[in-house]
Coordinates of C-alpha atoms and ligand atoms in Angstrom, one line a residue:
X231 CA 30.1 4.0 -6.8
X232 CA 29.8 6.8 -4.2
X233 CA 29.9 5.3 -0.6
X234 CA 28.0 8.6 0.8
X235 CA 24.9 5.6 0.5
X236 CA 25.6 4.0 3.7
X237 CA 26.4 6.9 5.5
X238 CA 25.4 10.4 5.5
X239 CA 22.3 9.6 4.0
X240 CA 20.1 9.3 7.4
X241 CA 18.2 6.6 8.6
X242 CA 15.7 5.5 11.5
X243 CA 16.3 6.2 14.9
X244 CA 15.0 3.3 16.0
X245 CA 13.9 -0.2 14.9
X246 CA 10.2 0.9 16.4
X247 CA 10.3 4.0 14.5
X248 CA 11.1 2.0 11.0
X249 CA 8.0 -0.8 12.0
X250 CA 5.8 2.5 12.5
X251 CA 6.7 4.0 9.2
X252 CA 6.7 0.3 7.6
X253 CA 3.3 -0.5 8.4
X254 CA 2.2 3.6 8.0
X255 CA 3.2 2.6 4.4
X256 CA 1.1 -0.4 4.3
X257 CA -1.8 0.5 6.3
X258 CA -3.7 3.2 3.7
X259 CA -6.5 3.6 1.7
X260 CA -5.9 -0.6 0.6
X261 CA -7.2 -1.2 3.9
X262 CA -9.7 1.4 4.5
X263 CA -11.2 2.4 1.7
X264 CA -10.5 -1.3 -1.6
X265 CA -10.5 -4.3 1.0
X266 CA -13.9 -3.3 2.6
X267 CA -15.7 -3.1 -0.5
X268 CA -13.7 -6.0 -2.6
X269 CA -14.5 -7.9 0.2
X270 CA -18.3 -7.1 0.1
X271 CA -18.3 -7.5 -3.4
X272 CA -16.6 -11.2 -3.3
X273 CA -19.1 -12.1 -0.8
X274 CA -16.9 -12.0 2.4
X275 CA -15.4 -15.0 4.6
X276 CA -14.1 -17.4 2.1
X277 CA -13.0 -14.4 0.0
X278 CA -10.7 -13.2 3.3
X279 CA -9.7 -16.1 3.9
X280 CA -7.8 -16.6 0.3
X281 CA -6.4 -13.2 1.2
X282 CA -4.8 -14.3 4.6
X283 CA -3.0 -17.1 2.7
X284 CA -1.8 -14.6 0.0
X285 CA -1.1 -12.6 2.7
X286 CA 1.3 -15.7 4.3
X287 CA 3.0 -16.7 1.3
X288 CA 3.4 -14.3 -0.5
X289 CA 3.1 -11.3 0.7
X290 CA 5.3 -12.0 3.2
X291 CA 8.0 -13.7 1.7
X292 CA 8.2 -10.7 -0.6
X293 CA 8.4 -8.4 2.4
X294 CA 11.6 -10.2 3.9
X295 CA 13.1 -9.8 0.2
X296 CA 12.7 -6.4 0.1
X297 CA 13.7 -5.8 3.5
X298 CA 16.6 -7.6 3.1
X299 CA 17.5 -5.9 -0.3
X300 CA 17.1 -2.7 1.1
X301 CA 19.4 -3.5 4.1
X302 CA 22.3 -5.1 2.5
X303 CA 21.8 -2.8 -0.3
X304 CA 21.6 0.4 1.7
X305 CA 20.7 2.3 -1.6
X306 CA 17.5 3.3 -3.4
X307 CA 16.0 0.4 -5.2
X308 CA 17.9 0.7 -8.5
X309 CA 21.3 1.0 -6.7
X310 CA 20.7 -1.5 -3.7
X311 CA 19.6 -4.2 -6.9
X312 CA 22.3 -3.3 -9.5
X313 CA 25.1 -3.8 -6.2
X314 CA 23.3 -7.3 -4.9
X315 CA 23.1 -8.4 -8.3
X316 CA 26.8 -7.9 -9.3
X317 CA 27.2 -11.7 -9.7
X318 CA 24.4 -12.4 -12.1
X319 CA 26.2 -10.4 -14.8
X320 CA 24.1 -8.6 -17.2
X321 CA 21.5 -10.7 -16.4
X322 CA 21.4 -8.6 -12.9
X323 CA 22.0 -5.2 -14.5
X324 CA 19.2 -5.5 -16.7
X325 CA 16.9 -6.6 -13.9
X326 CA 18.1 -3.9 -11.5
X327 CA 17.5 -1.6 -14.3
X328 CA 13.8 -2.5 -15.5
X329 CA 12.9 -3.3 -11.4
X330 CA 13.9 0.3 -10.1
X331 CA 12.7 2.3 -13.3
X332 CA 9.3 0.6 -12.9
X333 CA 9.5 0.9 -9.3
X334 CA 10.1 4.7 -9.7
X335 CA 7.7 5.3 -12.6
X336 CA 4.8 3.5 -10.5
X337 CA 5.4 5.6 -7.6
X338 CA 4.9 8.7 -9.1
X339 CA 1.4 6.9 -10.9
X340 CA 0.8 5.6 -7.8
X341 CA 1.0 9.1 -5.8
X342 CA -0.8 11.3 -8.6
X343 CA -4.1 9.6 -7.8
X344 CA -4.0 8.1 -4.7
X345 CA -3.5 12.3 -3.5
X346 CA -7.0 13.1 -5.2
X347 CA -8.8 10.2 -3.3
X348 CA -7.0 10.8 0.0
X349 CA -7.9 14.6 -1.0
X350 CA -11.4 13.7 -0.9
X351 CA -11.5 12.3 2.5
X352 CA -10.0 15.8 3.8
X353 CA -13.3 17.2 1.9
X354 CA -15.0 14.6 3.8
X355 CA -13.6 14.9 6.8
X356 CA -14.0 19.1 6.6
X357 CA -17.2 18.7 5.9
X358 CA -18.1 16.5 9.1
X359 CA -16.5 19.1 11.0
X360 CA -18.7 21.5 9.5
X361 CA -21.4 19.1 11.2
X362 CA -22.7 19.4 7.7
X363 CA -26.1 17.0 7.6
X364 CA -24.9 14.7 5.0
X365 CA -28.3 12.1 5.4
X366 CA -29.3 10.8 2.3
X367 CA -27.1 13.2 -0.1
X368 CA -23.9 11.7 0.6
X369 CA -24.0 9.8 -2.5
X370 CA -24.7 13.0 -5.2
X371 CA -22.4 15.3 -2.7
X372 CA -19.9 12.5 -3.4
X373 CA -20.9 12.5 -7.1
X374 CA -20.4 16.5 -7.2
X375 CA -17.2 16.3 -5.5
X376 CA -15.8 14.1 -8.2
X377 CA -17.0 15.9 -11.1
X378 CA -16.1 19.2 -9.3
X379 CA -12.2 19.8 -10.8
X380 CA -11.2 22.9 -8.8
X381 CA -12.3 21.9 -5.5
X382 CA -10.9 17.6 -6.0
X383 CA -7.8 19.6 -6.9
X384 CA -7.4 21.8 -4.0
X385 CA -7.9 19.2 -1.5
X386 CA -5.3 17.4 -4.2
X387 CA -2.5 20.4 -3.9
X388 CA -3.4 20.6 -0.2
X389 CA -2.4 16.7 0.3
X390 CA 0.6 17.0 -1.8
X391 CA 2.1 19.9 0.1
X392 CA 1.5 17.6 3.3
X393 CA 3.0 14.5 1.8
X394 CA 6.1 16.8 0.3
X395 CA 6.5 18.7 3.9
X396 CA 7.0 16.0 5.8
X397 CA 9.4 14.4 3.1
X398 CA 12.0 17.6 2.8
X399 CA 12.0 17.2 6.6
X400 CA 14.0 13.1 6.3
X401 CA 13.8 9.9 7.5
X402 CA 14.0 10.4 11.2
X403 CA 13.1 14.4 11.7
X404 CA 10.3 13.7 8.7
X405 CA 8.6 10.4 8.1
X406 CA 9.8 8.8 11.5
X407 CA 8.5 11.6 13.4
X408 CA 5.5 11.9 11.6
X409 CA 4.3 8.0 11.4
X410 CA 4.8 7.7 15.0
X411 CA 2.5 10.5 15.4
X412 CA 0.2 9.5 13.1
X413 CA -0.2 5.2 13.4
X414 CA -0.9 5.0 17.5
X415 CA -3.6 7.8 16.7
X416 CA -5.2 6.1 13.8
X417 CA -5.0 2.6 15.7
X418 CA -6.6 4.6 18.8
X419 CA -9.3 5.8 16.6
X420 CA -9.9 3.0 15.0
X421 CA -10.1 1.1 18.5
X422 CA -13.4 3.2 19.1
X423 CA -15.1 3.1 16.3
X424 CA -14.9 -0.9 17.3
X425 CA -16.1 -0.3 20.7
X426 CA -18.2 2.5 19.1
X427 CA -20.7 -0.3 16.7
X428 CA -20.4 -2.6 19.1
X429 CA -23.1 -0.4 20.9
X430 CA -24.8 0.7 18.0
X431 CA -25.7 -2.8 16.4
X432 CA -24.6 -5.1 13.3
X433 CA -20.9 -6.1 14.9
X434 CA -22.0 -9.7 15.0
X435 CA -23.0 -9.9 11.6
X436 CA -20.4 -7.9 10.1
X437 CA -17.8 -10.4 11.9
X438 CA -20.0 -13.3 11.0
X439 CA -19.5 -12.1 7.2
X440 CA -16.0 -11.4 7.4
X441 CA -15.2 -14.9 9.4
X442 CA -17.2 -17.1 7.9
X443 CA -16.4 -18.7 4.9
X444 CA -18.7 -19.9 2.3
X445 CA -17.1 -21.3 -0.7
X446 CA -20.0 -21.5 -2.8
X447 CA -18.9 -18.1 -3.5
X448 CA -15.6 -17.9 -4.1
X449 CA -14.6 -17.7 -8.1
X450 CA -11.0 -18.2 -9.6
X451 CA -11.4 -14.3 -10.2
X452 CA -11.5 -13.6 -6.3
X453 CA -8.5 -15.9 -5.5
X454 CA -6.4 -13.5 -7.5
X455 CA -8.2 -10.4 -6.6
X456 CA -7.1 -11.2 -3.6
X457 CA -3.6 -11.8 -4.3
X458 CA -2.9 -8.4 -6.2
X459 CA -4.7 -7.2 -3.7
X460 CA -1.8 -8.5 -1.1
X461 CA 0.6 -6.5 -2.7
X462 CA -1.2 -3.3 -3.1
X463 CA -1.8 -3.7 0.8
X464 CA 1.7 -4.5 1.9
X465 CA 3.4 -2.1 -0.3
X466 CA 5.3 -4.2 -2.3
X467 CA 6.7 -4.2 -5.7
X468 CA 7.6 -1.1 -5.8
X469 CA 10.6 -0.4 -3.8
X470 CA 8.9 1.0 -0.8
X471 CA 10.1 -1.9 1.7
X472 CA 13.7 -1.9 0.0
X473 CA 14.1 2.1 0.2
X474 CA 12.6 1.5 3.9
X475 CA 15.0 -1.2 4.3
X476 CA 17.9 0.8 3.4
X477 CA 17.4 3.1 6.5
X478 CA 18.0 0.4 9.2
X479 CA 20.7 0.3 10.8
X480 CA 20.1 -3.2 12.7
X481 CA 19.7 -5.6 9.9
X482 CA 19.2 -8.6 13.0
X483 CA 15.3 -8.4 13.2
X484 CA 14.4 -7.6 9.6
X485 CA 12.3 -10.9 9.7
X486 CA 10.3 -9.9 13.0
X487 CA 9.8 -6.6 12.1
X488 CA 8.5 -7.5 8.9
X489 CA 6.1 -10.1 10.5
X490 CA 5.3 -7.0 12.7
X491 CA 4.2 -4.6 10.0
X492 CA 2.1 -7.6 7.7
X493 CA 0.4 -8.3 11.4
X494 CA -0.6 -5.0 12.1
X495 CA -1.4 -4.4 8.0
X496 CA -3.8 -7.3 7.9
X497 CA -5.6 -6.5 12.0
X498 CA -6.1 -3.1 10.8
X499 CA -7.9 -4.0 7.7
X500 CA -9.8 -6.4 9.6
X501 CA -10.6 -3.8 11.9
X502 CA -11.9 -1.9 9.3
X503 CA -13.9 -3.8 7.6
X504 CA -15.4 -4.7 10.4
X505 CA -16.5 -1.1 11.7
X506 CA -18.0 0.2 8.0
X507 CA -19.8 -3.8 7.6
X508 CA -21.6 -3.0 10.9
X509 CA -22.9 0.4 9.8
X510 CA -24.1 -1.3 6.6
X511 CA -25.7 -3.8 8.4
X512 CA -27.2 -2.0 10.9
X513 CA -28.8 -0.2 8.0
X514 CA -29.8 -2.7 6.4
X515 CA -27.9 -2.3 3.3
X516 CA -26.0 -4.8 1.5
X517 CA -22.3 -5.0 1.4
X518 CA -21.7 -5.2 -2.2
X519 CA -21.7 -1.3 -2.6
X520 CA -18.9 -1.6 -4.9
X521 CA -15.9 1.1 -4.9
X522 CA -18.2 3.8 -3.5
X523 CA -18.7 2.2 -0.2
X524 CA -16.7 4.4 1.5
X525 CA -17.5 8.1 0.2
X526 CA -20.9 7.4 -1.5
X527 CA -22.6 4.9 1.3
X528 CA -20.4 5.4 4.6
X529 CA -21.2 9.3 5.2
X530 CA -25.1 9.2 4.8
X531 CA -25.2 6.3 7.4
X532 CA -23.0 8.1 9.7
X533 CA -25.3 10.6 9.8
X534 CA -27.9 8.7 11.0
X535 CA -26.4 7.1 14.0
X536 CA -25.9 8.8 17.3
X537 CA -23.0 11.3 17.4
X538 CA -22.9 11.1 13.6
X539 CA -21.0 14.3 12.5
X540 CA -18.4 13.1 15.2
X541 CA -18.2 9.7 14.3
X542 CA -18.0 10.8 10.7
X543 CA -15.2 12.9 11.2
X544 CA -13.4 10.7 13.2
X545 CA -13.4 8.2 10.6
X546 CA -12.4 10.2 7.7
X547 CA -9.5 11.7 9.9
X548 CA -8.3 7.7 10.2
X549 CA -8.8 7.9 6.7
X550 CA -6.5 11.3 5.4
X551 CA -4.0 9.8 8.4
X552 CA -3.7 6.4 7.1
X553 CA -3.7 7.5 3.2
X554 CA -0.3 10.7 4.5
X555 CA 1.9 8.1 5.8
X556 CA 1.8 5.7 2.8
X557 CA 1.8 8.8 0.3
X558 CA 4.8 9.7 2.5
X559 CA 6.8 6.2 1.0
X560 CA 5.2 6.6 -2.0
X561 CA 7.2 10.5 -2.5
X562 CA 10.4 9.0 -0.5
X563 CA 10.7 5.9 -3.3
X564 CA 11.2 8.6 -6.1
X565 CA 12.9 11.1 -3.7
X566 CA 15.5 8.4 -2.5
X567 CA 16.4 7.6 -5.8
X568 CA 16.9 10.6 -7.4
X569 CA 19.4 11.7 -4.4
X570 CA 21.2 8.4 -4.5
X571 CA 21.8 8.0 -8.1
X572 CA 22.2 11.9 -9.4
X573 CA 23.4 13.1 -5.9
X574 CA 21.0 15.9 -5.6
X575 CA 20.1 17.3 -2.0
X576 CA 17.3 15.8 -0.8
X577 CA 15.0 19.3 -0.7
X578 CA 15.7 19.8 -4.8
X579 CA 14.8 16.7 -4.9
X580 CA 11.5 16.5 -3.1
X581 CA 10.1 19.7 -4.5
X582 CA 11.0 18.6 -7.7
X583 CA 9.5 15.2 -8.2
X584 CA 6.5 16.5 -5.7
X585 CA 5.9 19.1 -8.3
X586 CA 5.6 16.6 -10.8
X587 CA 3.2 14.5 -9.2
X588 CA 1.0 17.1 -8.3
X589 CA 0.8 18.2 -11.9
X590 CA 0.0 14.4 -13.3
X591 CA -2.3 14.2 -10.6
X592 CA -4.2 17.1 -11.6
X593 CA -5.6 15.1 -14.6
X594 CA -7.0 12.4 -11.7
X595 CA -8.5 15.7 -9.8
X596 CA -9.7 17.0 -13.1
X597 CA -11.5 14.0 -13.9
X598 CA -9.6 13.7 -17.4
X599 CA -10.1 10.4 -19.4
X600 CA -6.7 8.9 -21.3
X601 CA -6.5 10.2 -25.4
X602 CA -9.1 8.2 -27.2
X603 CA -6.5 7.1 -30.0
X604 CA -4.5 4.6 -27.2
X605 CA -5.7 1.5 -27.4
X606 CA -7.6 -0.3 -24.9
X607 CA -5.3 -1.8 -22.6
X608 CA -4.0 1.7 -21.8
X609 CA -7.5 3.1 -21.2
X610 CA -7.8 5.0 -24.6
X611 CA -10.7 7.2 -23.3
X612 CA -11.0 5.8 -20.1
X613 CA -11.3 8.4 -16.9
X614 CA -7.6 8.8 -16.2
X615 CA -7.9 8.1 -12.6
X616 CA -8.8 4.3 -13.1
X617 CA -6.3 3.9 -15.9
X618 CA -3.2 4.5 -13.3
X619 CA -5.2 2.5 -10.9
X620 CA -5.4 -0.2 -13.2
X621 CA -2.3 0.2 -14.6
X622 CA 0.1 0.0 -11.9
X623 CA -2.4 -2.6 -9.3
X624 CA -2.5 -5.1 -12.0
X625 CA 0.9 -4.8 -13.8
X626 CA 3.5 -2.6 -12.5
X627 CA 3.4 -3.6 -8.7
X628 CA 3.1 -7.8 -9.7
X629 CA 5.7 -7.2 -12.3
X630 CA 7.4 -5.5 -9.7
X631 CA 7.7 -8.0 -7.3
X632 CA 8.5 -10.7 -9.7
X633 CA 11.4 -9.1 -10.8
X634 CA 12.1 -8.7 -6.8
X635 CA 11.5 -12.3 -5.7
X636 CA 13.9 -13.3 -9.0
X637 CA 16.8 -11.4 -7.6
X638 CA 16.3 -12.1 -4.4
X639 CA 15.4 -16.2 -4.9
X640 CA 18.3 -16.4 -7.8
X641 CA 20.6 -13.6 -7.8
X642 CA 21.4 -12.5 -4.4
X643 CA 24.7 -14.5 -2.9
X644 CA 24.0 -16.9 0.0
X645 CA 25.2 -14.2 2.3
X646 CA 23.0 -11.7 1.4
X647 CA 20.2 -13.3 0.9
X648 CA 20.3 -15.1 4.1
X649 CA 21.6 -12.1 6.4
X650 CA 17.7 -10.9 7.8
X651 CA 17.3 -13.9 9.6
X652 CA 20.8 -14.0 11.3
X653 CA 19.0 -13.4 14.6
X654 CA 17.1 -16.1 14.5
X655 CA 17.8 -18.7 17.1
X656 CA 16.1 -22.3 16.9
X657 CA 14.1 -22.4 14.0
X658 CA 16.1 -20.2 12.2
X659 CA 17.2 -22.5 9.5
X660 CA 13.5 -23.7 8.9
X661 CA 12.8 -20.2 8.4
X662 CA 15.4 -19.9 6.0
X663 CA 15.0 -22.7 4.0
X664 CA 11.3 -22.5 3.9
X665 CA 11.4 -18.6 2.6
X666 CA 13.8 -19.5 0.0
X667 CA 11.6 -22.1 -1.0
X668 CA 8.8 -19.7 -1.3
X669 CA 10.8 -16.6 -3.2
X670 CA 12.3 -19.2 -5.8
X671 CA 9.4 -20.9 -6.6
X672 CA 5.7 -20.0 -5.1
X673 CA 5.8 -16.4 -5.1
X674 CA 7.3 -15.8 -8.7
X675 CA 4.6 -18.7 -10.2
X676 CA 1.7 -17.2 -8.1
X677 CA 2.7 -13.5 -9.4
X678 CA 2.4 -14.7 -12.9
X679 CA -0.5 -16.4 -12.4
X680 CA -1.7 -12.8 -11.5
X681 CA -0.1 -11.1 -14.4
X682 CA -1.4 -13.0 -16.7
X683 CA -4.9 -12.9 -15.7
X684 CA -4.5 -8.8 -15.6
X685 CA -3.2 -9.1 -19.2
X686 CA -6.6 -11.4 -19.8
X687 CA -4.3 -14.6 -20.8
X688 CA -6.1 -16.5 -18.6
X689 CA -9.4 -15.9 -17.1
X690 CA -10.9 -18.0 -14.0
X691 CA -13.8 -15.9 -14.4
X692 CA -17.3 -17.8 -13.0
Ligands
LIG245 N1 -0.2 0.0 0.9 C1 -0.9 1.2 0.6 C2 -2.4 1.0 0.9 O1 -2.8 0.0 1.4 C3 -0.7 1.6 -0.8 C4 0.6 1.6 -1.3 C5 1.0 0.8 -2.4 C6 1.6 2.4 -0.8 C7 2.3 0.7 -2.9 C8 2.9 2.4 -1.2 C9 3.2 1.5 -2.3 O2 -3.1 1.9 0.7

């Protein structure tokens, strides 16, 4: 095993620096763009509240293991795993082996189409900056967009050559540098789009439907929407946190930086949802849009408020922002594998798996559906964009993190396992004992629960 992992390979400058490019990863188009309109189309408070729980025991717990993984490890996620893991045997080495491939394979899923919707919101943005009159078109300028191949895949190639820059430049020059550019902005934005509908009406009811809960209409389905939707959020399941991880160089506040990053994660979404709910409002609109809330419904309402083209391009700035610096982890995943395990310099490396991506994501820009001869469950003749989507939210990120919180609950020696929260004075050995609790037993049963209702085993459905 080549020791050139824990040194020579780079790492944050600072422990600030890592919780901006953490929560850059987390903070994306899951908060901006799926838990506004999931929410809407769950009915709201009770549906957010279910998601704050998720969010608290499992999500977190799962965070802290792939911190800590990532620390001790100080590899990519299929090296860090397979070296933790030693003691379980073949047991580990098979897990280690099925966790990073599936980790690798969904970032580069992952990345091909989350670049063509991220690529859309620099059309969107361009086009407020053109002060272009969006009123009641947005919706068929939306639909054109998407059925228009060469332009979704210039804005695609146009992305990708962002995401890939910033990647050949590292961890501290690159992705540091650029998340702590990027996250204060996109909170300082956000901040005045807040104060921004506070003055232009429907903040009190959008915050009435987020906060308050109404049971009545929350269904089985919506408590595990809400859990996958925890991982998809938090980046996890997919190495992202581990390959982060693996770049500190203080493993002492892994646990209150992680806290830090699901904080700012689940305010931001918050945030969020509470900006676009007011415009809706205000309008007069209802907030089950569905998934084309943000490009379809958003930009025709902007236009009609005061300042719209502004506004408008404001917002879809916090949108291509927030979607560059988790595309960023999604690229370094794949990049910091292939230079840990095959020892290739990082630039090969990052043009080369970027170049991949961009080509797979070309059939999401394209608007290609999957071969009609695969069967259903992997989306023969379904659009190809919605099969990745489907494919890796529902299985490969839960499967993901199961196989994380098994290593990390069963496999990782007491030291390990127990080094993030070394700092901790006082409550420390709650902590401890609580989280291991969770990652041995709550979080793996929970994730099933979710994978089997993705696989249709079980169905809450009401
Ligand atoms: N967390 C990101 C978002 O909310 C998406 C993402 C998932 C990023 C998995 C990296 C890994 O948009």
């Amino acid at each position: 095993m080549s020791d050139t992992s824990k040194s020579g390979r780079g790492g944050f400058a600072s422990s600030l620096g890592f919780m901006w490019a953490a929560a850059g990863s987390a903070v994306g188009l899951g908060n901006l763009w799926k838990f506004p309109y999931i929410t809407g189309e769950y009915g709201g408070g009770a549906f957010v509240l279910v998601y704050l729980v998720c969010i608290l025991i499992v999500g977190l717990p799962l965070m802290y293991a792939e911190l800590i993984i990532g620390r001790r490890g100080g590899k990519d996620i299929l090296g860090a795993l397979r070296d933790l893991t030693k003691g379980a045997g073949l047991a580990g080495t098979l897990l280690s082996w099925l966790a990073g491939g599936m980790a690798v394979l969904s970032g580069l899923l992952i990345l091909s189409f989350y670049a063509v919707v991220a690529g859309w919101a620099v059309h969107f943005f361009m086009l407020s900056v053109g002060g272009l009159d969006l009123g009641e078109g947005a919706g068929e300028t939306f639909g054109a967009l998407v059925g228009n191949g060469p332009v979704s895949a210039a804005w695609h190639t146009l992305f990708m050559a962002m995401t890939i820059f910033v990647v050949t430049r590292g961890i501290k020059g690159g992705i540091e540098t650029a998340c702590k550019i990027l996250m204060p902005t996109l909170v300082g934005i956000l901040s005045i789009l807040l104060v921004y509908v506070a003055f232009t009406g429907g903040l009190g009811e959008s915050l009435a439907f987020l906060f308050k809960p109404d049971f009545s209409k929350l269904s089985g389905d919506a408590v595990l929407e809400a859990l996958g939707h925890a991982f998809f959020t938090l980046s996890l399941g997919m190495g992202v946190m581990v390959t982060y991880g693996s770049y500190l160089k203080d493993e002492r506040h892994v646990v209150r930086d992680g806290f830090w990053v699901a904080l700012l994660d689940t305010v931001i979404a918050l945030m969020a949802g509470a900006v676009i709910f007011a415009v809706v409002f205000s309008n007069d609109l209802e907030a089950s849009a569905g998934p084309g809330l943000l490009f379809a419904t958003l930009p025709g309402l902007f236009a009609g408020m005061p300042g719209g083209a502004l506004v408008s391009a404001a917002f879809f700035l916090l949108v291509v922002f927030a979607a560059l610096s988790s595309a960023i982890s999604l690229l370094e995943v794949v990049v910091a594998y292939i230079v840990d395990e095959f020892g290739v310099p990082r630039l090969r490396a990052t043009l080369g798996m970027g170049a991949v991506i961009w080509l797979i994501g070309l059939a999401s820009a394209f608007g290609l559906n999957m071969p009609v001869f695969l069967p259903e469950a992997l989306g023969g003749g379904q659009a190809v964009l919605d099969t990745l989507d489907n494919l890796t939210t529902k299985y490969l990120l839960p499967l993901g993190g199961l196989l994380i919180a098994i290593a990390a609950g069963w496999m990782l020696s007491k030291q390990d396992r127990e080094s993030g929260f070394s700092a901790l004075r006082g409550n420390g050995d709650r902590l401890v004992s609580s989280w291991t609790f969770l990652i041995r037993f709550v979080t793996p049963v929970l994730i099933l629960l979710v994978i089997l209702k993705g696989i249709g085993i079980i169905d809450f459905g009401d």
